[in-house]
Amino acid sequence: MYLCIGGARAGIYTSALQMTVVFATLFIIVIISYVQWGFLDIYETSKQGMRLKLNDFRLDPRVRHGFFPLIIGGCFNMFALYASNQATMQRYLSMPNLKQAQKVLLLNFPLNIFMITMYVILGMVMYYSFVGCHPSLLSKDQLLPYFLETKLGWITGLEGIFLAAIYSSGLGVLTASYNALTAVTLEDLIKNVLRTKSGKQKFLTKSFYSKTITYLPLFFALLTASLAVAIKYLETMILQVAFSIFGSAGGIIFGVFCVGLFCPWIKSSFAVICGEVAALISCIVLVSGTFIFYIQPKNLPLESTCLSNTSILYEWSDQYNRVEANSNSIWSNYSQISYQYYAFVGVIINLVVANVMQLFINLLGHKNDNNVDPKLICHFMRPYLCSSFEENVKQHVEMPLIENNS
């Protein structure tokens, strides 16, 4: 409702306030847990239970969470989110100049480090509190609320703060998404349809824009609420579903950006479209296969005997944290790739197919002599790609990234 009344500015201000609530809540829960149980005990218990295995350097793409999935896959996920995502671009464009937008982008780095650190510590705390007596829950997403209710429920007001944090984090993401969907729907869909049917822009008045921007977020909010009902039927964690969708879709879009930024020799729009379509089909097959073949990793062992005065030691196996095959089909084997790599897969397929198609087009003699605009090429790539530039483009190779008046 506040998007309908206050527009994008209301969404930005409330998102900032809501994320402050989330950060504060995580910090409070972690501090209270450390005061109650102690850092050393939590750390040693997590280490003995193999929850702090930081030297997992397996190159197997089926490994869900290891060094390479989190570094390679995580970097591409972040690139897809912060370099080509429509909602993120809208926030950058709301800044007064390029330098301010770059500062906002750099600010995400320490904030993400803080958020991930809080997640890891909170996971260690929950493991310590339930070690030897793991609760039987319908979903893994219920573990954190259950932990707060059973272990920290004696603190007055903490559960209310936690609920406020949940709603704040959800609303913060949704408001940005609704703004982005509204802008894309209005500019790329509604305006084009009206131009095609009417042949002119008589419907595209200021009043039409105002009403559309007001009611479209409400429509997307109702649609999201309807789709949220289906979440309870998914046995996969919500965070994994979110990463799968953002990774696959974001990787495709980021791949198109990479083709434009780093491949000035690709001048055929057909080659770019082929790369995008190939990445789209590959990601759809990859994601749908995880649900069709019920792809699940072999999790680390949990003890539920609830016996007191027992010490539990586990022996590491390479099968842990890796997807187990339940079918010998090619589709099933392909779907075992970790969801952390979805964005990486989309980018690589996009780049490879676009370059191959451009090579075929060149071999067939259908060359495009259009000049490459140096402003659309990545700045640090220009000196290395001079051979593919036209003469009137080479003089702009040393063009500064930021204009003097930016």
Tab-separated table of C-alpha atoms in Angstrom:
chain	number	residue	atom	x	y	z
A	1	MET	CA	0.000	0.000	0.000
A	2	TYR	CA	2.796	2.439	0.781
A	3	LEU	CA	4.172	1.813	-2.729
A	4	CYS	CA	0.809	2.805	-4.190
A	5	ILE	CA	0.738	5.962	-2.063
A	6	GLY	CA	4.387	6.989	-1.858
A	7	GLY	CA	5.847	5.437	-4.992
A	8	ALA	CA	9.463	4.383	-5.478
A	9	ARG	CA	10.811	6.877	-2.936
A	10	ALA	CA	8.652	5.361	-0.196
A	11	GLY	CA	9.954	1.922	-1.172
A	12	ILE	CA	13.596	3.025	-0.926
A	13	TYR	CA	13.209	4.696	2.493
A	14	THR	CA	11.246	1.808	3.972
A	15	SER	CA	13.695	-0.763	2.554
A	16	ALA	CA	16.571	0.987	4.296
A	17	LEU	CA	14.647	1.070	7.586
A	18	GLN	CA	13.573	-2.556	7.274
A	19	MET	CA	17.091	-3.837	6.615
A	20	THR	CA	18.285	-1.920	9.672
A	21	VAL	CA	15.742	-3.889	11.710
A	22	VAL	CA	17.025	-7.153	10.198
A	23	PHE	CA	20.675	-6.353	10.976
A	24	ALA	CA	19.841	-5.308	14.527
A	25	THR	CA	17.750	-8.440	15.184
A	26	LEU	CA	20.460	-10.821	13.975
A	27	PHE	CA	23.067	-9.024	16.048
A	28	ILE	CA	20.887	-9.131	19.189
A	29	ILE	CA	20.177	-12.861	18.830
A	30	VAL	CA	23.863	-13.680	18.321
A	31	ILE	CA	25.015	-11.578	21.286
A	32	ILE	CA	22.387	-13.071	23.626
A	33	SER	CA	23.368	-16.592	22.526
A	34	TYR	CA	27.066	-15.971	23.147
A	35	VAL	CA	26.384	-14.518	26.574
A	36	GLN	CA	24.219	-17.514	27.507
A	37	TRP	CA	26.400	-20.375	26.169
A	38	GLY	CA	29.858	-18.945	25.499
A	39	PHE	CA	31.826	-18.623	22.275
A	40	LEU	CA	34.386	-21.362	22.914
A	41	ASP	CA	31.803	-24.048	23.683
A	42	ILE	CA	29.810	-23.162	20.576
A	43	TYR	CA	32.923	-23.179	18.412
A	44	GLU	CA	34.281	-26.505	19.698
A	45	THR	CA	30.917	-28.251	19.370
A	46	SER	CA	30.507	-27.021	15.804
A	47	LYS	CA	34.030	-28.112	14.946
A	48	GLN	CA	33.524	-31.607	16.351
A	49	GLY	CA	30.273	-31.927	14.415
A	50	MET	CA	32.073	-30.998	11.160
A	51	ARG	CA	30.009	-27.834	10.790
A	52	LEU	CA	33.146	-25.705	10.297
A	53	LYS	CA	34.932	-27.582	7.537
A	54	LEU	CA	36.616	-24.643	5.797
A	55	ASN	CA	39.045	-26.705	3.701
A	56	ASP	CA	36.534	-28.374	1.390
A	57	PHE	CA	38.279	-27.772	-1.955
A	58	ARG	CA	36.483	-30.446	-3.976
A	59	LEU	CA	36.034	-29.490	-7.653
A	60	ASP	CA	32.988	-31.735	-7.994
A	61	PRO	CA	30.106	-29.510	-9.263
A	62	ARG	CA	27.681	-31.664	-7.274
A	63	VAL	CA	29.081	-30.324	-3.988
A	64	ARG	CA	26.521	-27.900	-2.630
A	65	HIS	CA	28.548	-25.798	-0.202
A	66	GLY	CA	32.326	-25.784	-0.438
A	67	PHE	CA	35.128	-23.394	-1.275
A	68	PHE	CA	34.607	-23.348	-5.041
A	69	PRO	CA	30.771	-23.287	-5.033
A	70	LEU	CA	30.789	-20.334	-2.640
A	71	ILE	CA	33.645	-18.447	-4.350
A	72	ILE	CA	32.909	-19.097	-8.029
A	73	GLY	CA	29.176	-19.614	-7.832
A	74	GLY	CA	28.723	-16.978	-5.138
A	75	CYS	CA	30.628	-14.356	-7.135
A	76	PHE	CA	28.512	-14.940	-10.234
A	77	ASN	CA	25.349	-14.796	-8.131
A	78	MET	CA	26.463	-11.445	-6.745
A	79	PHE	CA	27.384	-10.185	-10.215
A	80	ALA	CA	23.961	-11.175	-11.504
A	81	LEU	CA	22.316	-9.413	-8.575
A	82	TYR	CA	24.365	-6.216	-8.415
A	83	ALA	CA	25.496	-5.791	-12.033
A	84	SER	CA	22.462	-6.557	-14.196
A	85	ASN	CA	19.390	-6.932	-11.996
A	86	GLN	CA	16.577	-4.547	-12.899
A	87	ALA	CA	15.653	-3.774	-9.284
A	88	THR	CA	19.283	-3.009	-8.431
A	89	MET	CA	19.739	-0.839	-11.527
A	90	GLN	CA	16.693	1.170	-10.510
A	91	ARG	CA	18.281	1.910	-7.142
A	92	TYR	CA	21.540	2.971	-8.785
A	93	LEU	CA	19.688	5.315	-11.137
A	94	SER	CA	17.938	6.942	-8.193
A	95	MET	CA	21.317	8.308	-7.023
A	96	PRO	CA	22.264	11.870	-8.077
A	97	ASN	CA	25.425	10.857	-9.997
A	98	LEU	CA	27.671	7.957	-10.919
A	99	LYS	CA	30.070	8.396	-8.001
A	100	GLN	CA	27.247	8.150	-5.480
A	101	ALA	CA	25.919	5.032	-7.192
A	102	GLN	CA	29.383	3.464	-7.012
A	103	LYS	CA	29.569	4.230	-3.288
A	104	VAL	CA	26.221	2.513	-2.781
A	105	LEU	CA	27.496	-0.510	-4.689
A	106	LEU	CA	30.711	-0.696	-2.625
A	107	LEU	CA	28.693	-0.373	0.581
A	108	ASN	CA	27.012	-3.683	-0.228
A	109	PHE	CA	30.304	-5.533	0.226
A	110	PRO	CA	30.794	-4.977	3.994
A	111	LEU	CA	27.055	-5.283	4.632
A	112	ASN	CA	26.925	-8.652	2.867
A	113	ILE	CA	29.983	-9.838	4.782
A	114	PHE	CA	28.272	-8.860	8.032
A	115	MET	CA	25.020	-10.579	7.045
A	116	ILE	CA	26.721	-13.830	5.993
A	117	THR	CA	28.810	-13.832	9.173
A	118	MET	CA	25.664	-13.494	11.262
A	119	TYR	CA	24.068	-16.374	9.354
A	120	VAL	CA	27.068	-18.643	9.977
A	121	ILE	CA	27.278	-17.777	13.666
A	122	LEU	CA	23.542	-18.235	14.127
A	123	GLY	CA	23.788	-21.670	12.486
A	124	MET	CA	26.577	-22.619	14.897
A	125	VAL	CA	24.489	-21.458	17.841
A	126	MET	CA	21.462	-23.491	16.779
A	127	TYR	CA	23.577	-26.590	16.211
A	128	TYR	CA	25.095	-26.225	19.694
A	129	SER	CA	21.720	-25.759	21.340
A	130	PHE	CA	20.213	-28.874	19.682
A	131	VAL	CA	23.295	-31.121	19.529
A	132	GLY	CA	22.359	-34.707	20.442
A	133	CYS	CA	18.652	-33.831	20.449
A	134	HIS	CA	17.752	-32.531	17.027
A	135	PRO	CA	14.032	-31.635	16.804
A	136	SER	CA	11.729	-33.333	14.302
A	137	LEU	CA	10.238	-30.553	12.184
A	138	LEU	CA	8.211	-30.547	8.992
A	139	SER	CA	10.621	-28.132	7.286
A	140	LYS	CA	14.147	-26.862	7.859
A	141	ASP	CA	12.808	-23.317	7.630
A	142	GLN	CA	11.034	-23.900	10.955
A	143	LEU	CA	14.289	-24.440	12.843
A	144	LEU	CA	15.082	-20.792	13.611
A	145	PRO	CA	11.579	-19.925	14.962
A	146	TYR	CA	11.630	-23.146	16.970
A	147	PHE	CA	15.042	-22.228	18.392
A	148	LEU	CA	13.847	-18.797	19.486
A	149	GLU	CA	10.696	-20.223	21.054
A	150	THR	CA	12.327	-23.058	22.978
A	151	LYS	CA	15.770	-21.721	23.819
A	152	LEU	CA	15.366	-17.944	23.975
A	153	GLY	CA	11.639	-17.675	24.639
A	154	TRP	CA	12.306	-16.474	28.186
A	155	ILE	CA	13.474	-13.098	26.825
A	156	THR	CA	10.481	-10.794	26.685
A	157	GLY	CA	9.932	-9.171	23.301
A	158	LEU	CA	12.563	-11.159	21.363
A	159	GLU	CA	9.995	-13.167	19.421
A	160	GLY	CA	8.233	-9.962	18.443
A	161	ILE	CA	11.484	-8.435	17.228
A	162	PHE	CA	12.162	-11.579	15.217
A	163	LEU	CA	8.745	-11.400	13.552
A	164	ALA	CA	9.367	-7.752	12.736
A	165	ALA	CA	12.691	-8.735	11.141
A	166	ILE	CA	11.033	-11.427	9.013
A	167	TYR	CA	8.397	-9.059	7.714
A	168	SER	CA	11.000	-6.351	7.189
A	169	SER	CA	13.312	-8.557	5.139
A	170	GLY	CA	10.420	-9.804	3.032
A	171	LEU	CA	8.979	-6.357	2.411
A	172	GLY	CA	12.411	-4.896	1.640
A	173	VAL	CA	12.940	-7.349	-1.218
A	174	LEU	CA	9.363	-7.240	-2.448
A	175	THR	CA	9.131	-3.458	-2.689
A	176	ALA	CA	12.209	-3.292	-4.922
A	177	SER	CA	10.847	-6.158	-7.024
A	178	TYR	CA	7.437	-4.526	-7.404
A	179	ASN	CA	9.037	-1.262	-8.517
A	180	ALA	CA	11.185	-3.086	-11.069
A	181	LEU	CA	8.265	-5.149	-12.385
A	182	THR	CA	6.149	-2.022	-12.706
A	183	ALA	CA	8.827	-0.202	-14.696
A	184	VAL	CA	9.482	-3.152	-17.018
A	185	THR	CA	5.784	-3.901	-17.557
A	186	LEU	CA	4.982	-0.272	-18.306
A	187	GLU	CA	7.928	0.488	-20.588
A	188	ASP	CA	8.428	-2.816	-22.409
A	189	LEU	CA	4.943	-4.300	-22.506
A	190	ILE	CA	2.080	-1.844	-22.065
A	191	LYS	CA	3.611	1.014	-24.070
A	192	ASN	CA	4.562	-1.268	-26.961
A	193	VAL	CA	1.115	-2.900	-27.058
A	194	LEU	CA	-0.658	0.461	-27.047
A	195	ARG	CA	1.621	1.823	-29.762
A	196	THR	CA	0.994	-1.242	-31.918
A	197	LYS	CA	-2.778	-1.195	-31.564
A	198	SER	CA	-3.405	2.556	-31.711
A	199	GLY	CA	-0.545	3.521	-34.026
A	200	LYS	CA	0.139	6.547	-31.885
A	201	GLN	CA	0.674	7.555	-28.297
A	202	LYS	CA	-2.715	9.097	-27.521
A	203	PHE	CA	-3.220	6.750	-24.545
A	204	LEU	CA	0.227	7.417	-23.075
A	205	THR	CA	-0.781	10.506	-21.124
A	206	LYS	CA	0.507	11.726	-17.793
A	207	SER	CA	-2.689	10.569	-16.112
A	208	PHE	CA	-2.269	7.100	-17.649
A	209	TYR	CA	1.287	6.848	-16.326
A	210	SER	CA	0.199	7.936	-12.848
A	211	LYS	CA	-2.616	5.412	-12.592
A	212	THR	CA	-0.522	2.588	-14.000
A	213	ILE	CA	2.372	3.178	-11.589
A	214	THR	CA	-0.135	3.311	-8.711
A	215	TYR	CA	-2.062	0.111	-9.392
A	216	LEU	CA	0.527	-2.209	-10.944
A	217	PRO	CA	2.423	-2.771	-7.645
A	218	LEU	CA	-0.877	-3.714	-6.009
A	219	PHE	CA	-1.536	-6.244	-8.779
A	220	PHE	CA	1.926	-7.803	-8.379
A	221	ALA	CA	1.478	-7.912	-4.590
A	222	LEU	CA	-1.776	-9.869	-4.925
A	223	LEU	CA	-0.162	-12.207	-7.451
A	224	THR	CA	2.798	-12.810	-5.112
A	225	ALA	CA	0.491	-13.556	-2.184
A	226	SER	CA	-1.343	-16.126	-4.310
A	227	LEU	CA	1.881	-17.837	-5.383
A	228	ALA	CA	3.159	-17.879	-1.800
A	229	VAL	CA	0.482	-20.438	-0.947
A	230	ALA	CA	2.371	-22.999	-3.043
A	231	ILE	CA	5.538	-22.574	-0.965
A	232	LYS	CA	4.257	-24.817	1.812
A	233	TYR	CA	4.154	-27.741	-0.627
A	234	LEU	CA	7.877	-27.431	-1.411
A	235	GLU	CA	10.188	-29.606	0.665
A	236	THR	CA	13.225	-27.537	-0.367
A	237	MET	CA	14.344	-24.625	1.789
A	238	ILE	CA	12.984	-21.261	0.669
A	239	LEU	CA	16.483	-19.765	0.517
A	240	GLN	CA	17.602	-22.480	-1.905
A	241	VAL	CA	14.547	-21.884	-4.101
A	242	ALA	CA	15.304	-18.158	-4.133
A	243	PHE	CA	18.958	-18.728	-5.071
A	244	SER	CA	17.918	-21.168	-7.799
A	245	ILE	CA	15.524	-18.694	-9.391
A	246	PHE	CA	17.767	-15.658	-9.015
A	247	GLY	CA	20.827	-17.611	-10.121
A	248	SER	CA	19.308	-19.119	-13.255
A	249	ALA	CA	17.380	-16.038	-14.384
A	250	GLY	CA	20.067	-13.585	-13.294
A	251	GLY	CA	22.820	-15.588	-14.968
A	252	ILE	CA	21.034	-15.393	-18.320
A	253	ILE	CA	20.681	-11.612	-18.131
A	254	PHE	CA	24.213	-11.128	-16.835
A	255	GLY	CA	25.458	-13.292	-19.715
A	256	VAL	CA	23.890	-10.881	-22.211
A	257	PHE	CA	25.631	-7.996	-20.456
A	258	CYS	CA	28.948	-9.879	-20.607
A	259	VAL	CA	28.543	-10.420	-24.351
A	260	GLY	CA	28.032	-6.697	-24.845
A	261	LEU	CA	30.819	-5.610	-22.471
A	262	PHE	CA	33.584	-8.074	-23.313
A	263	CYS	CA	32.868	-9.265	-26.876
A	264	PRO	CA	32.890	-6.289	-29.290
A	265	TRP	CA	33.396	-8.673	-32.224
A	266	ILE	CA	29.854	-10.015	-31.717
A	267	LYS	CA	27.813	-7.611	-33.852
A	268	SER	CA	24.942	-9.856	-34.895
A	269	SER	CA	21.783	-9.608	-32.827
A	270	PHE	CA	20.921	-13.125	-33.985
A	271	ALA	CA	24.062	-14.490	-32.291
A	272	VAL	CA	23.192	-12.697	-29.051
A	273	ILE	CA	19.610	-14.001	-29.127
A	274	CYS	CA	20.845	-17.547	-29.779
A	275	GLY	CA	23.140	-17.324	-26.756
A	276	GLU	CA	20.350	-16.024	-24.564
A	277	VAL	CA	17.852	-18.664	-25.716
A	278	ALA	CA	20.402	-21.465	-25.247
A	279	ALA	CA	21.156	-20.269	-21.703
A	280	LEU	CA	17.434	-19.982	-20.955
A	281	ILE	CA	16.690	-23.528	-22.121
A	282	SER	CA	19.711	-24.927	-20.258
A	283	CYS	CA	18.718	-23.240	-16.995
A	284	ILE	CA	15.081	-24.322	-17.303
A	285	VAL	CA	16.178	-27.935	-17.846
A	286	LEU	CA	18.625	-27.665	-14.941
A	287	VAL	CA	16.174	-26.200	-12.427
A	288	SER	CA	13.181	-28.330	-13.426
A	289	GLY	CA	15.296	-31.484	-13.166
A	290	THR	CA	16.008	-30.830	-9.493
A	291	PHE	CA	12.277	-31.039	-8.740
A	292	ILE	CA	11.417	-33.846	-11.163
A	293	PHE	CA	14.215	-36.151	-9.976
A	294	TYR	CA	14.007	-34.938	-6.362
A	295	ILE	CA	17.657	-33.900	-6.241
A	296	GLN	CA	18.799	-33.696	-2.619
A	297	PRO	CA	22.294	-33.630	-1.082
A	298	LYS	CA	23.482	-36.033	1.572
A	299	ASN	CA	23.448	-33.869	4.696
A	300	LEU	CA	25.785	-34.115	7.635
A	301	PRO	CA	24.543	-36.519	10.334
A	302	LEU	CA	22.300	-35.338	13.171
A	303	GLU	CA	21.747	-37.078	16.481
A	304	SER	CA	18.233	-37.243	17.937
A	305	THR	CA	18.667	-39.650	20.866
A	306	CYS	CA	18.408	-36.794	23.399
A	307	LEU	CA	20.664	-38.637	25.857
A	308	SER	CA	22.539	-36.523	28.370
A	309	ASN	CA	26.286	-36.707	29.065
A	310	THR	CA	27.151	-38.089	25.641
A	311	SER	CA	29.876	-36.868	23.307
A	312	ILE	CA	29.250	-37.270	19.594
A	313	LEU	CA	32.090	-37.640	17.081
A	314	TYR	CA	31.520	-37.915	13.341
A	315	GLU	CA	33.841	-39.172	10.618
A	316	TRP	CA	34.039	-37.137	7.431
A	317	SER	CA	32.995	-38.689	4.130
A	318	ASP	CA	33.192	-37.265	0.605
A	319	GLN	CA	29.519	-38.168	0.190
A	320	TYR	CA	28.498	-35.431	2.622
A	321	ASN	CA	27.258	-32.165	1.173
A	322	ARG	CA	27.108	-33.744	-2.288
A	323	VAL	CA	24.066	-34.640	-4.340
A	324	GLU	CA	23.298	-38.330	-4.540
A	325	ALA	CA	22.250	-39.753	-7.893
A	326	ASN	CA	18.840	-41.423	-8.010
A	327	SER	CA	18.786	-41.927	-11.778
A	328	ASN	CA	21.320	-42.694	-14.488
A	329	SER	CA	19.755	-40.424	-17.114
A	330	ILE	CA	21.688	-37.528	-18.622
A	331	TRP	CA	19.023	-35.095	-17.423
A	332	SER	CA	19.330	-36.333	-13.844
A	333	ASN	CA	23.130	-36.113	-13.896
A	334	TYR	CA	22.964	-32.592	-15.336
A	335	SER	CA	20.471	-31.531	-12.643
A	336	GLN	CA	22.875	-32.561	-9.884
A	337	ILE	CA	24.923	-29.387	-10.416
A	338	SER	CA	24.886	-27.259	-7.270
A	339	TYR	CA	22.399	-24.419	-7.283
A	340	GLN	CA	25.320	-22.131	-6.449
A	341	TYR	CA	26.561	-22.610	-10.040
A	342	TYR	CA	23.303	-21.724	-11.825
A	343	ALA	CA	24.344	-18.160	-12.640
A	344	PHE	CA	27.786	-19.383	-13.737
A	345	VAL	CA	26.203	-21.938	-16.083
A	346	GLY	CA	23.912	-19.309	-17.602
A	347	VAL	CA	26.783	-16.908	-18.271
A	348	ILE	CA	29.139	-19.524	-19.757
A	349	ILE	CA	26.511	-21.008	-22.088
A	350	ASN	CA	25.479	-17.521	-23.171
A	351	LEU	CA	29.051	-16.504	-24.007
A	352	VAL	CA	29.984	-19.755	-25.758
A	353	VAL	CA	26.862	-19.996	-27.941
A	354	ALA	CA	26.942	-16.300	-28.880
A	355	ASN	CA	30.606	-16.518	-29.928
A	356	VAL	CA	30.087	-19.757	-31.874
A	357	MET	CA	27.074	-18.357	-33.724
A	358	GLN	CA	28.970	-15.170	-34.578
A	359	LEU	CA	31.830	-17.315	-35.930
A	360	PHE	CA	29.417	-19.239	-38.177
A	361	ILE	CA	27.881	-15.992	-39.388
A	362	ASN	CA	31.327	-14.643	-40.252
A	363	LEU	CA	32.260	-17.873	-42.070
A	364	LEU	CA	29.076	-17.599	-44.150
A	365	GLY	CA	30.156	-14.111	-45.214
A	366	HIS	CA	27.374	-12.194	-43.471
A	367	LYS	CA	29.540	-9.572	-41.821
A	368	ASN	CA	28.185	-6.578	-39.948
A	369	ASP	CA	30.289	-3.453	-40.547
A	370	ASN	CA	28.598	-1.379	-37.855
A	371	ASN	CA	31.062	0.383	-35.579
A	372	VAL	CA	31.269	-0.536	-31.920
A	373	ASP	CA	30.427	2.284	-29.532
A	374	PRO	CA	33.376	2.411	-27.067
A	375	LYS	CA	31.058	3.594	-24.315
A	376	LEU	CA	29.419	0.167	-24.368
A	377	ILE	CA	32.693	-1.733	-23.941
A	378	CYS	CA	34.228	-2.413	-20.542
A	379	HIS	CA	36.895	0.223	-19.870
A	380	PHE	CA	39.782	-2.076	-18.938
A	381	MET	CA	39.083	-4.287	-21.985
A	382	ARG	CA	39.433	-1.496	-24.551
A	383	PRO	CA	43.256	-1.517	-24.832
A	384	TYR	CA	43.255	-5.293	-25.381
A	385	LEU	CA	40.545	-5.265	-28.026
A	386	CYS	CA	41.803	-2.460	-30.248
A	387	SER	CA	42.290	-4.826	-33.173
A	388	SER	CA	38.549	-5.403	-33.385
A	389	PHE	CA	37.679	-1.707	-33.317
A	390	GLU	CA	37.214	0.549	-36.321
A	391	GLU	CA	39.634	3.446	-36.818
A	392	ASN	CA	37.151	6.041	-35.599
A	393	VAL	CA	36.644	4.023	-32.428
A	394	LYS	CA	40.301	3.519	-31.508
A	395	GLN	CA	40.717	7.153	-30.590
A	396	HIS	CA	38.203	6.656	-27.761
A	397	VAL	CA	40.053	3.768	-26.136
A	398	GLU	CA	41.418	6.013	-23.415
A	399	MET	CA	37.992	7.456	-22.711
A	400	PRO	CA	37.602	7.963	-18.939
A	401	LEU	CA	35.051	5.880	-17.105
A	402	ILE	CA	33.611	8.865	-15.215
A	403	GLU	CA	32.938	12.157	-16.871
A	404	ASN	CA	34.226	15.273	-15.176
A	405	ASN	CA	30.746	16.517	-14.306
A	406	SER	CA	29.448	13.150	-13.040
